[in-house]
mmCIF file of C-alpha atoms in Angstrom:
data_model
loop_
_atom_site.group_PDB
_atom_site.id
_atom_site.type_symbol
_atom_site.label_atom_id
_atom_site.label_comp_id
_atom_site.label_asym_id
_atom_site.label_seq_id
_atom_site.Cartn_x
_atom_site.Cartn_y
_atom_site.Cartn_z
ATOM 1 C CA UNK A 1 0.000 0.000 0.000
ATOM 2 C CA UNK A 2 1.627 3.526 -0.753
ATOM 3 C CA UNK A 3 1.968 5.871 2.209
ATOM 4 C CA UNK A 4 0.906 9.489 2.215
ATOM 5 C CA UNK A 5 1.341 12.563 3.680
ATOM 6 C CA UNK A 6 -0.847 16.043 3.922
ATOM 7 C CA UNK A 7 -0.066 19.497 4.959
ATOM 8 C CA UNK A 8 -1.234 20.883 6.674
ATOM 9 C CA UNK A 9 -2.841 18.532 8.753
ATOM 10 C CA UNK A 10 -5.639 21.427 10.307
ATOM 11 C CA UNK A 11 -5.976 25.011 9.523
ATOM 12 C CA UNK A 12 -8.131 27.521 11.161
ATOM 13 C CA UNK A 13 -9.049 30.456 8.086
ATOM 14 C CA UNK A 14 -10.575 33.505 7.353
ATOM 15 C CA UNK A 15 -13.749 33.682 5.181
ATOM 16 C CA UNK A 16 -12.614 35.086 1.654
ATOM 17 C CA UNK A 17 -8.570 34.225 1.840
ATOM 18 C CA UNK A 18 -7.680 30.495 0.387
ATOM 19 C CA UNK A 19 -5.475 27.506 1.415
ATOM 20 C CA UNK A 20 -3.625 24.948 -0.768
ATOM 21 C CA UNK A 21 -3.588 21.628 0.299
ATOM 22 C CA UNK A 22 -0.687 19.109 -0.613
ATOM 23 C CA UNK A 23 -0.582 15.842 -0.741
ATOM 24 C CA UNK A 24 2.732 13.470 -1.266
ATOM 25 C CA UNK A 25 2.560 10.020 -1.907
ATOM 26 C CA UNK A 26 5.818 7.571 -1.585
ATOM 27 C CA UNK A 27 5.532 5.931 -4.972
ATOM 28 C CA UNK A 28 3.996 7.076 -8.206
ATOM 29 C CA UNK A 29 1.224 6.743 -9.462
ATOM 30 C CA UNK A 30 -0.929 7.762 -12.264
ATOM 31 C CA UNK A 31 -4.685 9.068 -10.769
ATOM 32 C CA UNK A 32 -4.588 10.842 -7.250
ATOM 33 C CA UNK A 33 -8.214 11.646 -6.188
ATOM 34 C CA UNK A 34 -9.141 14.371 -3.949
ATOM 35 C CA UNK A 35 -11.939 13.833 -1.497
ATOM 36 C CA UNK A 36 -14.341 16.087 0.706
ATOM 37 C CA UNK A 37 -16.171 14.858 3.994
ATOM 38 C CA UNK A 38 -18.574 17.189 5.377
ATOM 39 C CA UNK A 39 -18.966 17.343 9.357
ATOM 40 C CA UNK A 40 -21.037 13.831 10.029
ATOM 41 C CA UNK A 41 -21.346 13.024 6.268
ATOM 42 C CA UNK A 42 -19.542 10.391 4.229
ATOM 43 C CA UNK A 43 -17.001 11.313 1.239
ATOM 44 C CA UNK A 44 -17.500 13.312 -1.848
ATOM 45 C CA UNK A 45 -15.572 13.235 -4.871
ATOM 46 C CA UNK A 46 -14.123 16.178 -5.808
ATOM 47 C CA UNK A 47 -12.310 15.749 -8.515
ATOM 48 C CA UNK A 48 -9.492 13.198 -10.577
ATOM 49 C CA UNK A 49 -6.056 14.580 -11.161
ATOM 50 C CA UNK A 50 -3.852 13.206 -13.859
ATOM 51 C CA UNK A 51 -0.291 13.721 -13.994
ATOM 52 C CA UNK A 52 -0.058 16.141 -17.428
ATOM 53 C CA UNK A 53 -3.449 16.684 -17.808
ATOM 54 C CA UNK A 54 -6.596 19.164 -16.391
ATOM 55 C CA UNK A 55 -8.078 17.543 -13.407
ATOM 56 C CA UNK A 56 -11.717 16.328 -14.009
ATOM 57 C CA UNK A 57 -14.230 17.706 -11.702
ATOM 58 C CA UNK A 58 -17.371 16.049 -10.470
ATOM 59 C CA UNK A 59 -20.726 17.378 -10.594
ATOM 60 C CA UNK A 60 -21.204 20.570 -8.003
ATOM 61 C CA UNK A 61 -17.501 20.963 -8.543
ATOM 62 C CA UNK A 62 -15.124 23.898 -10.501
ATOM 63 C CA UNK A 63 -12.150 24.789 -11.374
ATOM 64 C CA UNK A 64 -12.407 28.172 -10.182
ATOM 65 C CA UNK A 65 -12.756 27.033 -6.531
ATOM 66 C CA UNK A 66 -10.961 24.201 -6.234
ATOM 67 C CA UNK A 67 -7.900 24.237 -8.614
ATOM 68 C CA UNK A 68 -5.642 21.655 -8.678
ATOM 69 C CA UNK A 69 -2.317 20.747 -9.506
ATOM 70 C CA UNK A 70 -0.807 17.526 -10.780
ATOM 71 C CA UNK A 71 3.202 18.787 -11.588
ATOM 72 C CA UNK A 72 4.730 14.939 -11.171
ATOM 73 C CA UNK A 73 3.462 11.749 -10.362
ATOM 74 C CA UNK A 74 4.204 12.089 -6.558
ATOM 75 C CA UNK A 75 2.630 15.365 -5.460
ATOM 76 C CA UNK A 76 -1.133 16.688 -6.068
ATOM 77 C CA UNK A 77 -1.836 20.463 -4.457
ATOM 78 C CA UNK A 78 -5.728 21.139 -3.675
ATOM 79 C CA UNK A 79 -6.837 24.779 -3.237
ATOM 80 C CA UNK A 80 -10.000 26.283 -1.624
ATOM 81 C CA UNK A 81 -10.527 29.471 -2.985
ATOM 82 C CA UNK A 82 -12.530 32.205 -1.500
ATOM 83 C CA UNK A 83 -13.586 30.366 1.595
ATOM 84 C CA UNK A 84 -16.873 30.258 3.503
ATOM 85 C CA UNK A 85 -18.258 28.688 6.638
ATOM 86 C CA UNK A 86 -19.893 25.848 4.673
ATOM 87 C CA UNK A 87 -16.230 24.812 3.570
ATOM 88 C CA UNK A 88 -15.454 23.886 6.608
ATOM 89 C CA UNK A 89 -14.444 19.662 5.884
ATOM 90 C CA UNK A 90 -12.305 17.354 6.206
ATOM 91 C CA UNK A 91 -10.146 17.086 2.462
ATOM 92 C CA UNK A 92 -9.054 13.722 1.691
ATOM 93 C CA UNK A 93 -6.189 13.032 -0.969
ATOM 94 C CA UNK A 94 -6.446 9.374 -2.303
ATOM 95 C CA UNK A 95 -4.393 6.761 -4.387
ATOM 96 C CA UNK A 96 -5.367 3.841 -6.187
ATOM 97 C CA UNK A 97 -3.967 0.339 -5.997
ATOM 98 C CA UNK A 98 -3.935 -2.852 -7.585
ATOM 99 C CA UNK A 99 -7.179 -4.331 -7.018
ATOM 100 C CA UNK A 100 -8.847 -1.066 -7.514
ATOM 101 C CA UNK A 101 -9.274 -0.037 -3.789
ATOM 102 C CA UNK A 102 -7.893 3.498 -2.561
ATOM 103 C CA UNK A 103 -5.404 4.222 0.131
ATOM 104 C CA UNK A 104 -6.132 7.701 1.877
ATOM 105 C CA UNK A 105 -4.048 10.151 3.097
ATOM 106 C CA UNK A 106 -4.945 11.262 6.291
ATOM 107 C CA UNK A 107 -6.753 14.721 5.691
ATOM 108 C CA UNK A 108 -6.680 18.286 6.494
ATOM 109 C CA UNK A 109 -9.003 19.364 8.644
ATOM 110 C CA UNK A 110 -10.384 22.806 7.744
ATOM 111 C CA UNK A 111 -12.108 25.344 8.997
ATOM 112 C CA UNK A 112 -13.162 28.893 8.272
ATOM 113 C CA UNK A 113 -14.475 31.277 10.374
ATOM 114 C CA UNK B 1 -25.620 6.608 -11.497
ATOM 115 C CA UNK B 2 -23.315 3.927 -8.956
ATOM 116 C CA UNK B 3 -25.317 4.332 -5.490
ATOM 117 C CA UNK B 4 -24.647 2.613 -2.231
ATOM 118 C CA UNK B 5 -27.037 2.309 0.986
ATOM 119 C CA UNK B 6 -26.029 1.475 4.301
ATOM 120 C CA UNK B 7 -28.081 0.270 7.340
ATOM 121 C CA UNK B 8 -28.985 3.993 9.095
ATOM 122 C CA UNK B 9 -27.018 4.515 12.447
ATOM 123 C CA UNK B 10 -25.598 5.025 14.559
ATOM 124 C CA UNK B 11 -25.298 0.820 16.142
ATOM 125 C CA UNK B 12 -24.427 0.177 19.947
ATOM 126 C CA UNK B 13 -23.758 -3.330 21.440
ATOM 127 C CA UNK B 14 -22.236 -4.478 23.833
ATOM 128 C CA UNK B 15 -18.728 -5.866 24.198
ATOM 129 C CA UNK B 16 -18.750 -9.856 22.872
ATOM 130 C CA UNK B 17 -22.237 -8.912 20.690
ATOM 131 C CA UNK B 18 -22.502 -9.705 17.284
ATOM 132 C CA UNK B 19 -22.641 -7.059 14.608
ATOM 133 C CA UNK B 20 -24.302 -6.741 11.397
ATOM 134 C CA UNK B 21 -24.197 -3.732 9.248
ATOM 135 C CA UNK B 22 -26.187 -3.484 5.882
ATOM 136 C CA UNK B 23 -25.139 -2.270 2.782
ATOM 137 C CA UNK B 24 -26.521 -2.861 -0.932
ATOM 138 C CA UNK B 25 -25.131 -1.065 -4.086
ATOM 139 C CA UNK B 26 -26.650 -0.009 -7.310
ATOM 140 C CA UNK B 27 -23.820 -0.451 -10.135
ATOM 141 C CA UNK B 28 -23.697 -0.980 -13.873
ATOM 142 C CA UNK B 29 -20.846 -3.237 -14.813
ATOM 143 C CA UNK B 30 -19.537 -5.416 -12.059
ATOM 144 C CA UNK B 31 -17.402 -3.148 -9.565
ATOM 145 C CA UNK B 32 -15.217 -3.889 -6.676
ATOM 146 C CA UNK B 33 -16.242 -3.533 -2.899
ATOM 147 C CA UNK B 34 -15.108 -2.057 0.045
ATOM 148 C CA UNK B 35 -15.465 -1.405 3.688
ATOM 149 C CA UNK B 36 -13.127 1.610 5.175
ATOM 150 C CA UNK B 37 -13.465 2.435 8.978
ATOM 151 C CA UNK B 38 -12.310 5.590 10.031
ATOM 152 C CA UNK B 39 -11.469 5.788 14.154
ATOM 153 C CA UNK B 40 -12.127 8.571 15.997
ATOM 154 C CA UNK B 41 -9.701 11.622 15.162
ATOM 155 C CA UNK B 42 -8.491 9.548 12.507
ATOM 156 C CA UNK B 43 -8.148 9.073 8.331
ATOM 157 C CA UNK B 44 -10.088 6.527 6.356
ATOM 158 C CA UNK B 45 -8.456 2.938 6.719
ATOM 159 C CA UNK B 46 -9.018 0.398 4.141
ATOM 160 C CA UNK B 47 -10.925 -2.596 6.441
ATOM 161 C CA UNK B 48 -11.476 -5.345 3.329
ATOM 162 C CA UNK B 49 -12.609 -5.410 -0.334
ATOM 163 C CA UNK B 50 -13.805 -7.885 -3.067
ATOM 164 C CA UNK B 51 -13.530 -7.858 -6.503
ATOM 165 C CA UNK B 52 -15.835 -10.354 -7.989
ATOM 166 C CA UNK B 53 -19.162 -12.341 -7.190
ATOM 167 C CA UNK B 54 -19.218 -14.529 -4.746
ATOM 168 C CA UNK B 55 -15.673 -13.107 -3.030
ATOM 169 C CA UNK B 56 -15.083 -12.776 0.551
ATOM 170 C CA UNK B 57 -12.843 -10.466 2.141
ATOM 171 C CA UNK B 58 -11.894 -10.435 5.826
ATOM 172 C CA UNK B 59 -9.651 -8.523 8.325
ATOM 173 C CA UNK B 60 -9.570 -8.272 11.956
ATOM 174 C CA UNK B 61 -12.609 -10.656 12.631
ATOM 175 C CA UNK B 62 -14.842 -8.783 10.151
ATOM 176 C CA UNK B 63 -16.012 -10.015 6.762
ATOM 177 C CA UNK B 64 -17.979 -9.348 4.043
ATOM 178 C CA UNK B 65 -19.209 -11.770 1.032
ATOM 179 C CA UNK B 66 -19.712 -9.642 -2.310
ATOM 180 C CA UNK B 67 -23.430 -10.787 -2.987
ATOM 181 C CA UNK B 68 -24.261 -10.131 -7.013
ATOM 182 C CA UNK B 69 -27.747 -11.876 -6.969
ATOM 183 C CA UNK B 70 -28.566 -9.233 -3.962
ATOM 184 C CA UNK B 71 -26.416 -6.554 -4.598
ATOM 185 C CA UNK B 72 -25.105 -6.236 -1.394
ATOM 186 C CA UNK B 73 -22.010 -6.492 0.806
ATOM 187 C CA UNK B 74 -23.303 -6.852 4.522
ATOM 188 C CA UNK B 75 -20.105 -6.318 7.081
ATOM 189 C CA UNK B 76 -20.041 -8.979 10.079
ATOM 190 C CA UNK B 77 -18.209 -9.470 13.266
ATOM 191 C CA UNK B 78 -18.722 -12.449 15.580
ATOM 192 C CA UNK B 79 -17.573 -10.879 18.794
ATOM 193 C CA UNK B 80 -17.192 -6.952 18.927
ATOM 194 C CA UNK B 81 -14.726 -5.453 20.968
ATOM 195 C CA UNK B 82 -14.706 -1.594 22.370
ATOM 196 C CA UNK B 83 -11.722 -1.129 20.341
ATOM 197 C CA UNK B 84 -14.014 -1.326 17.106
ATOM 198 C CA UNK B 85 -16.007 1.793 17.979
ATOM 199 C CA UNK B 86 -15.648 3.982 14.698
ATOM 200 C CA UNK B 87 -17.822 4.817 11.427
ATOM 201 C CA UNK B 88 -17.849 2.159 8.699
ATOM 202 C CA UNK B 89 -18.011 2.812 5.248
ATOM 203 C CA UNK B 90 -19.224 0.841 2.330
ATOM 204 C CA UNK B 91 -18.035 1.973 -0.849
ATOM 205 C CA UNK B 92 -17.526 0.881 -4.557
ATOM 206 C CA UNK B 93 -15.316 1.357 -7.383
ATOM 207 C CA UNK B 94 -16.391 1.117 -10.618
ATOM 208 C CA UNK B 95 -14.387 -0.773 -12.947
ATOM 209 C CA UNK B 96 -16.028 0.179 -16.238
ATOM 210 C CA UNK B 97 -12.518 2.196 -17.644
ATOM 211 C CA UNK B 98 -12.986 5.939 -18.787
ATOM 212 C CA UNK B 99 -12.745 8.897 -16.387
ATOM 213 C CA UNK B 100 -14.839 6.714 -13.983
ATOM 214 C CA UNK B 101 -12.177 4.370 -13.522
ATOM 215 C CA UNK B 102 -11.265 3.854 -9.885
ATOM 216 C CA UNK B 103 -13.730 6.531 -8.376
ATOM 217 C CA UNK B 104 -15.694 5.475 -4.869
ATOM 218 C CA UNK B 105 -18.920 5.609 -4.297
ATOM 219 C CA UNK B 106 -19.525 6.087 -0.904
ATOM 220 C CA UNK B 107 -22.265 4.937 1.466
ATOM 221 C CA UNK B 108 -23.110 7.491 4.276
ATOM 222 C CA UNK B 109 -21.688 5.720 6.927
ATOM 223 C CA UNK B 110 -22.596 3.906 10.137
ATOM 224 C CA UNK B 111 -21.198 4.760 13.572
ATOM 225 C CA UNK B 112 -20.337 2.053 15.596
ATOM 226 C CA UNK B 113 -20.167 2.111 19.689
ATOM 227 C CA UNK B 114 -19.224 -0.531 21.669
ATOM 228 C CA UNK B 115 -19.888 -0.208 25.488
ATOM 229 C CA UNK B 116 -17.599 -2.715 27.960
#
């Protein structure tokens, strides 16, 4: 299973400034998924990243607010633009292995005043 | 769309009791199935999976049979212990190929309490 590291693990932020998210994995590998879980709700796909390619957003999701960056096949950066309250989650970075499950990193905890 | 239901929670037993926790999944194609448990304060831990009809997975005294002709994938422990308290997730992964390739569908999750 591949290991994985976030930073930073919790933040505390304004409403209106943004934070980027990064996530490091110990081996490489091709998709890296990025995850959001609400407080007491389950896990929401945000969005795919490919290494030299745009990331591919799900449904309720956009560029504009959450961009992402996929530079090498180790690293994945998540940004929350223009926070509010109601993006206060937990955001999940994610791997894939052989038989298809995913190996999680172990979040950043956010919150925004 | 790929759906999955869990069993609502939250579940208390008691230490030694025997759990049971529901979950069916609506899927076209023939996906792969998980359970993750996340502990208190913690990230999202993979607990088993199964990739094909008829499959059982097992860790830790829990298992799970991958059920096609019922579309589900019910999570089991004989004898609970307080250490298991935490939410459990069900989740698939669709194996179809395209941009949904490897995605999880999540169920909403079931919290788990286990009194001494």
């Amino acid at each position: 299973s591949a290991v994985i590291s976030q930073k930073p693990s919790r933040d505390i932020c304004q409403r209106g400034t943004s934070l980027t998210i990064q996530c490091q994995v110990d081996s490489q590998v091709t998709m890296m998924f990025w995850y959001r879980q609400q407080p007491g709700q389950s896990l929401t796909l945000i969005a795919t990243a490919n290494q030299g390619s745009e990331a591919t957003y799900e449904s309720g999701f956009v560029i504009d607010k959450f961009p992402i960056s996929r530079p090498n096949l180790t690293f994945s950066t998540l940004t929350v633009s223009n926070m509010s309250p109601e993006d206060s989650s937990i955001y999940l970075c994610s791997v894939t292995g052989r038989a298809n499950e995913q190996f999680f990193g172990p979040g950043t905890r956010l919150t925004v005043l | 769309g790929n759906s999955v239901t869990q069993m609502e929670g939250p579940v208390t037993l008691s230490e030694e009791a025997f759990l049971t926790i529901n979950c069916t999944y609506t899927a076209t194609g023939y996906p792969s199935l998980f359970w993750y448990v996340q502990y208190p304060g913690e990230g999202l831990q993979l607990l088993l999976k199964a990739t094909k009809a008829d499959d059982k997975g097992s860790n830790k005294g829990f298992e799970a049979t991958y059920r096609k002709e019922t579309t589900s994938f019910h999570l089991e422990k004989g004898s609970v212990q307080v250490s298991d308290s935490a939410v459990y997730f069900c989740a698939l992964s669709d194996n179809a190929g395209g941009t949904s390739y490897g995605k999880l569908t999540f169920g909403q999750g079931t919290i788990l309490t286990v009194h001494p």
